[in-house]
CSV table of C-alpha atoms in Angstrom, one decimal:
chain,number,residue,atom,x,y,z
A,85,MET,CA,64.3,143.8,66.5
A,86,LYS,CA,64.0,145.5,63.1
A,87,ARG,CA,65.0,149.0,62.1
A,88,PRO,CA,62.2,151.6,62.0
A,89,GLN,CA,60.5,151.5,58.6
A,90,ALA,CA,61.5,155.1,57.8
A,91,VAL,CA,65.2,154.1,58.2
A,92,THR,CA,64.8,151.0,56.1
A,93,ASP,CA,63.0,153.0,53.4
A,94,LEU,CA,65.8,155.6,53.2
A,95,ILE,CA,68.5,152.9,53.1
A,96,ASP,CA,66.6,151.2,50.3
A,97,GLU,CA,66.4,154.4,48.3
A,98,LEU,CA,70.0,155.3,48.8
A,99,LYS,CA,71.1,151.9,47.6
A,100,ARG,CA,69.6,152.6,44.2
A,101,LEU,CA,72.2,155.3,43.7
A,102,PRO,CA,75.3,154.2,41.7
A,103,GLY,CA,78.3,153.2,43.8
A,104,ILE,CA,76.3,153.1,47.1
A,105,GLY,CA,75.9,149.7,48.8
A,106,GLN,CA,74.3,148.6,52.0
A,107,LYS,CA,77.0,149.8,54.3
A,108,THR,CA,77.4,153.3,52.7
A,109,ALA,CA,73.6,153.6,52.6
A,110,GLU,CA,73.4,152.8,56.3
A,111,ARG,CA,76.1,155.3,57.2
A,112,LEU,CA,74.5,158.1,55.2
A,113,SER,CA,71.1,157.3,56.7
A,114,PHE,CA,72.4,157.5,60.2
A,115,PHE,CA,74.3,160.7,59.3
A,116,LEU,CA,71.1,162.3,58.1
A,117,MET,CA,69.2,161.1,61.1
A,118,ARG,CA,71.8,162.5,63.5
A,119,GLY,CA,72.2,165.8,61.6
A,120,LYS,CA,70.2,169.0,61.8
A,121,VAL,CA,66.7,169.0,60.4
A,122,ASP,CA,67.4,171.8,57.9
A,123,GLN,CA,70.3,169.9,56.4
A,124,ALA,CA,68.0,166.9,55.5
A,125,THR,CA,65.3,169.3,54.3
A,126,ARG,CA,67.8,171.2,52.1
A,127,LEU,CA,69.0,167.9,50.6
A,128,ALA,CA,65.5,166.7,50.0
A,129,THR,CA,64.5,170.1,48.4
A,130,ALA,CA,67.6,170.1,46.2
A,131,ILE,CA,66.7,166.6,44.9
A,132,GLN,CA,63.2,167.7,44.1
A,133,ASN,CA,64.3,170.9,42.5
A,134,ILE,CA,66.6,169.1,40.1
A,135,LYS,CA,63.7,167.1,38.7
A,136,GLU,CA,61.4,170.1,38.5
A,137,LYS,CA,63.7,172.8,37.2
A,138,ILE,CA,66.2,171.0,35.0
A,139,ILE,CA,65.2,170.2,31.4
A,140,LEU,CA,67.1,169.1,28.4
A,141,CYS,CA,68.0,171.7,25.8
A,142,SER,CA,66.1,171.0,22.6
A,143,VAL,CA,69.1,171.9,20.5
A,144,CYS,CA,72.1,170.2,22.2
A,145,HIS,CA,70.3,167.9,24.6
A,146,GLY,CA,72.5,169.2,27.4
A,147,ILE,CA,70.9,170.1,30.8
A,148,THR,CA,69.5,173.6,31.3
A,149,GLU,CA,67.0,175.7,33.2
A,150,SER,CA,65.7,177.4,30.1
A,151,ASP,CA,65.4,176.2,26.5
A,152,PRO,CA,67.6,176.6,24.4
A,153,CYS,CA,70.5,176.5,26.8
A,154,GLY,CA,72.9,179.4,27.4
A,155,ILE,CA,75.5,177.9,25.1
A,156,CYS,CA,73.2,177.2,22.2
A,157,SER,CA,71.7,180.7,22.4
A,158,ASP,CA,75.1,182.4,22.8
A,159,THR,CA,75.7,184.1,19.4
A,160,SER,CA,79.3,184.9,20.4
A,161,ARG,CA,80.1,181.2,20.2
A,162,ASN,CA,80.9,179.4,17.0
A,163,GLN,CA,77.6,177.6,16.3
A,164,LYS,CA,79.2,175.8,13.3
A,165,GLN,CA,81.7,173.9,15.4
A,166,ILE,CA,80.0,171.0,17.3
A,167,CYS,CA,81.7,169.0,20.1
A,168,VAL,CA,79.9,165.6,20.5
A,169,VAL,CA,80.0,164.3,24.1
A,170,GLU,CA,78.3,161.3,25.8
A,171,GLU,CA,76.7,162.9,28.8
A,172,PRO,CA,75.3,166.3,29.9
A,173,HIS,CA,78.0,166.3,32.6
A,174,ASP,CA,80.8,166.2,30.0
A,175,VAL,CA,79.7,169.6,28.7
A,176,TYR,CA,80.7,171.2,32.0
A,177,VAL,CA,84.0,169.3,32.1
A,178,MET,CA,84.8,170.7,28.7
A,179,GLU,CA,83.6,174.2,29.7
A,180,ASN,CA,85.9,174.1,32.8
A,181,MET,CA,88.8,174.1,30.4
A,182,GLY,CA,87.7,177.6,29.2
A,183,TYR,CA,89.1,177.1,25.7
A,184,PHE,CA,86.4,175.7,23.5
A,185,LYS,CA,84.2,178.3,21.9
A,186,GLY,CA,82.0,176.1,19.7
A,187,VAL,CA,78.8,174.4,20.8
A,188,TYR,CA,77.9,170.9,22.0
A,189,HIS,CA,75.8,167.9,21.1
A,190,VAL,CA,75.0,165.5,23.8
A,191,LEU,CA,74.4,161.9,22.8
A,192,LEU,CA,72.8,160.9,26.1
A,193,GLY,CA,74.7,157.7,26.2
A,194,VAL,CA,77.1,155.6,24.2
A,195,ILE,CA,76.7,152.6,21.9
A,196,SER,CA,76.9,149.5,24.2
A,197,PRO,CA,75.6,146.3,22.7
A,198,LEU,CA,76.1,144.5,26.1
A,199,ASP,CA,73.7,147.0,27.8
A,200,GLY,CA,71.3,146.8,24.8
A,201,ILE,CA,72.1,150.3,23.7
A,202,GLY,CA,72.3,150.7,19.9
A,203,PRO,CA,72.8,153.8,17.8
A,204,GLY,CA,69.0,154.3,17.6
A,205,ASP,CA,68.9,154.9,21.3
A,206,LEU,CA,71.2,157.9,21.1
A,207,ASN,CA,70.9,161.4,19.6
A,208,ILE,CA,72.9,160.4,16.4
A,209,GLU,CA,70.2,160.8,13.8
A,210,VAL,CA,69.4,164.4,15.0
A,211,LEU,CA,73.1,165.1,14.8
A,212,LYS,CA,73.2,164.1,11.2
A,213,GLU,CA,70.1,166.3,10.5
A,214,LYS,CA,71.8,169.2,12.3
A,215,VAL,CA,74.9,168.8,10.3
A,216,ALA,CA,73.0,168.5,7.0
A,217,ASP,CA,70.7,171.5,7.6
A,218,LYS,CA,72.9,174.0,9.3
A,219,GLY,CA,76.1,173.9,7.3
A,220,ILE,CA,78.3,172.8,10.2
A,221,ASP,CA,82.0,173.2,9.7
A,222,GLU,CA,83.4,170.7,12.1
A,223,VAL,CA,82.2,167.9,14.3
A,224,ILE,CA,84.7,167.1,17.2
A,225,ARG,CA,84.0,163.7,18.7
A,226,ALA,CA,84.8,163.9,22.4
A,227,THR,CA,83.4,160.6,23.5
A,228,ASN,CA,85.4,158.7,26.2
A,229,PRO,CA,88.6,156.9,25.0
A,230,ASP,CA,87.2,153.5,26.1
A,231,MET,CA,85.7,150.7,24.0
A,232,GLU,CA,82.2,152.0,23.9
A,233,GLY,CA,83.3,155.6,23.3
A,234,GLU,CA,85.6,154.6,20.5
A,235,SER,CA,82.9,152.5,18.7
A,236,THR,CA,80.5,155.4,19.0
A,237,ALA,CA,83.0,157.8,17.6
A,238,VAL,CA,83.6,155.4,14.6
A,239,TYR,CA,79.9,155.1,14.1
A,240,ILE,CA,79.4,158.8,14.1
A,241,SER,CA,82.2,159.3,11.6
A,242,LYS,CA,80.5,156.7,9.2
A,243,VAL,CA,77.1,158.4,9.6
A,244,LEU,CA,78.5,161.8,8.8
A,245,LYS,CA,80.8,160.7,5.9
A,246,PRO,CA,78.3,161.4,3.1
A,247,LEU,CA,77.8,165.0,4.4
A,248,ASP,CA,81.3,166.2,3.6
A,249,VAL,CA,81.9,167.8,7.0
A,250,LYS,CA,85.2,167.8,8.8
A,251,VAL,CA,85.0,165.1,11.5
A,252,THR,CA,87.8,165.1,14.1
A,253,ARG,CA,88.5,163.2,17.3
A,254,ILE,CA,90.1,164.6,20.5
A,255,ALA,CA,93.6,163.2,20.9
A,256,ARG,CA,94.5,160.1,22.8
A,257,GLY,CA,98.0,160.3,24.4
A,258,LEU,CA,99.9,160.5,27.6
A,259,PRO,CA,98.3,162.6,30.3
A,260,VAL,CA,100.2,165.8,31.1
A,261,GLY,CA,102.5,165.1,34.2
A,262,SER,CA,102.5,161.4,33.7
A,263,ASP,CA,105.4,159.1,33.1
A,264,ILE,CA,106.2,157.1,30.0
A,265,GLU,CA,107.5,154.3,32.2
A,266,TYR,CA,104.0,153.6,33.5
A,267,ALA,CA,102.0,154.2,30.3
A,268,ASP,CA,100.2,151.3,28.8
A,269,SER,CA,101.1,150.2,25.3
A,270,VAL,CA,97.8,151.2,23.7
A,271,THR,CA,98.0,154.8,25.1
A,272,LEU,CA,101.7,155.0,24.0
A,273,LEU,CA,100.8,153.8,20.5
A,274,LYS,CA,98.0,156.4,20.3
A,275,SER,CA,100.4,159.0,21.5
A,276,LEU,CA,103.0,158.0,18.9
A,277,GLU,CA,100.4,158.0,16.1
A,278,GLY,CA,99.2,161.4,17.2
A,279,ARG,CA,102.7,162.9,17.3
A,280,MET,CA,103.0,166.6,16.3
A,281,GLU,CA,105.8,168.8,15.1
A,282,MET,CA,106.8,171.3,17.8
A,283,GLY,CA,105.9,174.9,16.8
B,273,MET,CA,79.2,178.6,31.1
B,274,LYS,CA,78.2,177.6,34.6
B,275,ARG,CA,76.1,174.7,35.6
B,276,PRO,CA,72.4,175.4,36.3
B,277,GLN,CA,71.9,176.6,39.9
B,278,ALA,CA,69.7,173.6,40.8
B,279,VAL,CA,72.5,171.3,39.9
B,280,THR,CA,75.1,173.3,41.8
B,281,ASP,CA,72.8,173.3,44.8
B,282,LEU,CA,72.3,169.5,44.8
B,283,ILE,CA,76.1,168.9,44.3
B,284,ASP,CA,76.8,171.2,47.3
B,285,GLU,CA,74.2,169.4,49.5
B,286,LEU,CA,75.5,166.0,48.5
B,287,LYS,CA,79.1,167.0,49.3
B,288,ARG,CA,78.1,167.6,53.0
B,289,LEU,CA,77.5,163.9,53.4
B,290,PRO,CA,80.4,161.9,54.8
B,291,GLY,CA,82.6,160.2,52.2
B,292,ILE,CA,81.1,162.1,49.3
B,293,GLY,CA,83.4,164.4,47.4
B,294,GLN,CA,83.0,166.7,44.4
B,295,LYS,CA,83.3,163.9,41.8
B,296,THR,CA,80.9,161.5,43.6
B,297,ALA,CA,78.4,164.4,44.2
B,298,GLU,CA,78.5,165.3,40.5
B,299,ARG,CA,78.0,161.6,39.5
B,300,LEU,CA,75.0,161.2,41.9
B,301,SER,CA,73.5,164.5,40.7
B,302,PHE,CA,73.6,163.5,37.1
B,303,PHE,CA,72.2,160.1,37.9
B,304,LEU,CA,69.2,161.6,39.7
B,305,MET,CA,68.8,164.1,36.9
B,306,ARG,CA,68.7,161.4,34.3
B,307,GLY,CA,66.6,159.0,36.3
B,308,LYS,CA,62.9,158.8,36.6
B,309,VAL,CA,61.0,161.5,38.4
B,310,ASP,CA,59.5,159.2,41.0
B,311,GLN,CA,62.9,157.8,42.0
B,312,ALA,CA,64.1,161.3,43.0
B,313,THR,CA,60.7,162.0,44.7
B,314,ARG,CA,60.9,158.8,46.7
B,315,LEU,CA,64.5,159.6,47.8
B,316,ALA,CA,63.5,163.2,48.8
B,317,THR,CA,60.5,161.9,50.7
B,318,ALA,CA,62.5,159.2,52.5
B,319,ILE,CA,65.0,161.8,53.6
B,320,GLN,CA,62.2,164.1,54.9
B,321,ASN,CA,60.5,161.1,56.7
B,322,ILE,CA,63.6,160.1,58.6
B,323,LYS,CA,63.7,163.5,60.3
B,324,GLU,CA,60.0,163.7,60.9
B,325,LYS,CA,59.3,160.1,62.0
B,326,ILE,CA,62.4,159.0,63.8
B,327,ILE,CA,63.0,160.1,67.4
B,328,LEU,CA,65.4,159.0,70.1
B,329,CYS,CA,64.2,156.5,72.7
B,330,SER,CA,64.1,158.3,76.1
B,331,VAL,CA,65.3,155.1,77.8
B,332,CYS,CA,68.2,153.8,75.6
B,333,HIS,CA,68.7,156.8,73.3
B,334,GLY,CA,68.5,154.5,70.3
B,335,ILE,CA,66.4,155.5,67.3
B,336,THR,CA,62.7,154.6,67.2
B,337,GLU,CA,59.4,155.6,65.8
B,338,SER,CA,57.6,155.3,69.2
B,339,ASP,CA,59.0,156.0,72.7
B,340,PRO,CA,60.1,153.9,74.5
B,341,CYS,CA,61.5,151.8,71.7
B,342,GLY,CA,60.5,148.2,71.0
B,343,ILE,CA,63.5,146.8,72.8
B,344,CYS,CA,63.1,148.9,76.0
B,345,SER,CA,59.4,148.1,76.2
B,346,ASP,CA,59.9,144.4,75.5
B,347,THR,CA,59.3,142.6,78.9
B,348,SER,CA,60.6,139.3,77.5
B,349,ARG,CA,64.1,140.8,77.3
B,350,ASN,CA,66.4,141.0,80.2
B,351,GLN,CA,66.1,144.7,81.2
B,352,LYS,CA,68.9,144.2,83.8
B,353,GLN,CA,71.6,143.5,81.3
B,354,ILE,CA,72.7,146.6,79.4
B,355,CYS,CA,74.9,146.6,76.3
B,356,VAL,CA,76.6,150.0,75.8
B,357,VAL,CA,77.2,151.0,72.2
B,358,GLU,CA,78.5,154.2,70.6
B,359,GLU,CA,75.8,154.8,67.9
B,360,PRO,CA,72.1,154.0,67.3
B,361,HIS,CA,73.3,152.1,64.2
B,362,ASP,CA,75.3,149.7,66.4
B,363,VAL,CA,72.1,148.5,68.1
B,364,TYR,CA,71.0,146.9,64.8
B,365,VAL,CA,74.4,145.4,64.1
B,366,MET,CA,74.1,143.6,67.5
B,367,GLU,CA,70.4,142.7,66.9
B,368,ASN,CA,71.4,141.1,63.5
B,369,MET,CA,73.4,138.6,65.5
B,370,GLY,CA,70.1,137.4,67.0
B,371,TYR,CA,71.8,136.3,70.3
B,372,PHE,CA,71.7,139.1,72.7
B,373,LYS,CA,68.5,139.3,74.8
B,374,GLY,CA,69.3,142.2,77.1
B,375,VAL,CA,68.8,145.9,76.4
B,376,TYR,CA,70.9,148.7,75.0
B,377,HIS,CA,72.3,152.1,76.1
B,378,VAL,CA,73.5,154.3,73.2
B,379,LEU,CA,76.2,156.8,74.1
B,380,LEU,CA,75.6,158.9,71.0
B,381,GLY,CA,79.3,159.3,70.4
B,382,VAL,CA,82.6,158.4,71.8
B,383,ILE,CA,85.2,160.3,73.9
B,384,SER,CA,87.5,162.0,71.5
B,385,PRO,CA,89.5,165.0,72.8
B,386,LEU,CA,90.8,165.8,69.3
B,387,ASP,CA,87.2,166.5,68.2
B,388,GLY,CA,86.4,168.3,71.4
B,389,ILE,CA,84.1,165.5,72.6
B,390,GLY,CA,84.4,164.8,76.4
B,391,PRO,CA,82.5,162.5,78.7
B,392,GLY,CA,80.0,165.3,79.4
B,393,ASP,CA,78.9,165.3,75.8
B,394,LEU,CA,77.9,161.6,75.9
B,395,ASN,CA,75.0,159.8,77.7
B,396,ILE,CA,77.4,158.5,80.4
B,397,GLU,CA,75.8,160.3,83.4
B,398,VAL,CA,72.4,158.9,82.6
B,399,LEU,CA,73.9,155.4,82.3
B,400,LYS,CA,75.3,155.8,85.9
B,401,GLU,CA,71.8,156.9,87.2
B,402,LYS,CA,70.2,154.0,85.3
B,403,VAL,CA,72.6,151.5,86.9
B,404,ALA,CA,72.2,153.0,90.3
B,405,ASP,CA,68.3,153.2,90.2
B,406,LYS,CA,67.3,150.1,88.4
B,407,GLY,CA,69.5,147.4,90.0
B,408,ILE,CA,71.3,146.5,86.8
B,409,ASP,CA,73.1,143.2,86.8
B,410,GLU,CA,75.6,143.7,84.0
B,411,VAL,CA,76.9,146.4,81.8
B,412,ILE,CA,78.6,145.1,78.6
B,413,ARG,CA,80.8,147.7,77.0
B,414,ALA,CA,80.5,147.2,73.2
B,415,THR,CA,82.3,150.3,72.0
B,416,ASN,CA,84.5,150.0,69.0
B,417,PRO,CA,88.0,148.4,69.5
B,418,ASP,CA,89.8,151.5,68.5
B,419,MET,CA,91.5,154.2,70.6
B,420,GLU,CA,88.4,156.3,71.2
B,421,GLY,CA,86.2,153.3,71.9
B,422,GLU,CA,88.7,151.8,74.3
B,423,SER,CA,89.2,155.1,76.2
B,424,THR,CA,85.4,155.4,76.5
B,425,ALA,CA,85.1,151.9,77.8
B,426,VAL,CA,87.8,152.5,80.4
B,427,TYR,CA,86.0,155.8,81.4
B,428,ILE,CA,82.7,154.0,81.8
B,429,SER,CA,84.3,151.3,83.9
B,430,LYS,CA,85.7,154.0,86.2
B,431,VAL,CA,82.4,155.8,86.5
B,432,LEU,CA,80.5,152.5,87.3
B,433,LYS,CA,83.1,151.1,89.7
B,434,PRO,CA,81.5,152.6,92.9
B,435,LEU,CA,78.1,151.0,92.0
B,436,ASP,CA,79.2,147.4,92.4
B,437,VAL,CA,77.8,146.3,89.1
B,438,LYS,CA,79.4,143.6,86.8
B,439,VAL,CA,81.1,145.5,84.0
B,440,THR,CA,82.3,143.5,81.0
B,441,ARG,CA,83.9,144.2,77.6
B,442,ILE,CA,83.2,142.4,74.3
B,443,ALA,CA,86.3,140.3,73.4
B,444,ARG,CA,89.0,141.5,71.1
B,445,GLY,CA,90.6,138.7,69.2
B,446,LEU,CA,91.1,137.2,65.8
B,447,PRO,CA,88.0,137.5,63.5
B,448,VAL,CA,86.5,134.1,62.6
B,449,GLY,CA,87.9,132.9,59.2
B,450,SER,CA,91.0,135.1,59.5
B,451,ASP,CA,94.6,133.9,59.4
B,452,ILE,CA,97.1,134.2,62.2
B,453,GLU,CA,99.8,135.0,59.7
B,454,TYR,CA,98.2,138.3,58.8
B,455,ALA,CA,97.0,139.3,62.2
B,456,ASP,CA,98.5,142.5,63.7
B,457,SER,CA,100.4,142.0,67.0
B,458,VAL,CA,98.0,144.0,69.1
B,459,THR,CA,95.0,141.9,68.0
B,460,LEU,CA,97.1,138.8,68.6
B,461,LEU,CA,98.0,140.0,72.1
B,462,LYS,CA,94.4,140.7,72.9
B,463,SER,CA,93.4,137.3,71.5
B,464,LEU,CA,96.1,135.6,73.7
B,465,GLU,CA,95.0,137.5,76.8
B,466,GLY,CA,91.4,136.6,76.2
B,467,ARG,CA,92.1,132.9,75.7
B,468,MET,CA,89.5,130.4,76.9
B,469,GLU,CA,89.4,126.8,77.8
B,470,MET,CA,87.6,124.7,75.3
B,471,GLY,CA,84.3,123.3,76.6
């Protein structure tokens, strides 16, 4: 006895999502099946909406409902200070902090030779043009502190070098509230290299 | 700077699913956003379909696209041997085994006083009527071997006692391929109680 086709279809679609395997897909399907009709409808509508309403900002390549996005069109922000992040999602992580008042540039990925992603696949050339044309003061590289993120940061720094712009990197170091005893040597090294005089 | 409303809506809807928290919901939303349009559409359609096409079988309360379901209408199966399971999902787990040739009865839940679910909320009364009316030979209780499943199995056995029907329980014991050294005492006890002579 096979599952009804509608159930198999939903399980197959859910399995395409990252981090969702057969068991989780089955559990989610049965949850949606047992739940109220309007819950499933709201979820289906929300999924459709995200593809219909969300576009990429033509300036920063972040996600937005109107182009240019609220950050790129906000004149009260410092449009000459650009924070470079990997994914649109990272913009909101930075914004949650409520401290940064510059603008963003989303690479839409990270250099990863193993996945066949080279610099040409990312928004690096447009970053260079932006810096050259708009008299940018500072480019803060906020890519992830992992191998791909670090290589990408190094690459960006090389590309921007001829343009005589200040290029910085967010600090690597010990997370606040952590314990030196459990820190790995590389993080500890970065934290020592990045040491600052107390004000 | 807030996220676009469409993104917030999708994250909120995804968070209602079991086992999906804020971080996972964000990751899934950004995945769907970055993915191809037709992938999101297929997922949305599959979710809608499951509510529109799937109904509960009026005989066994399992899920089906036509009533009665393929198992309950299959005359080659032993309609007098009923396997009682907690959820519609469990039917397909049993069917995967390819051994059981009787039919099912889905309780649609399990007795759980902490969640306010009593025997009256489950399909236990209809099971009793079915057994009384149809001359059932055997009721196999295949509820989960956890506290709620065991209490439910005990309750069913009490309800069916006056009807003079054979009521069995699937065996608790050591999983095949496991190691006695790592077995918990309760499982080991159940496995000893359920010992069988080798054929």
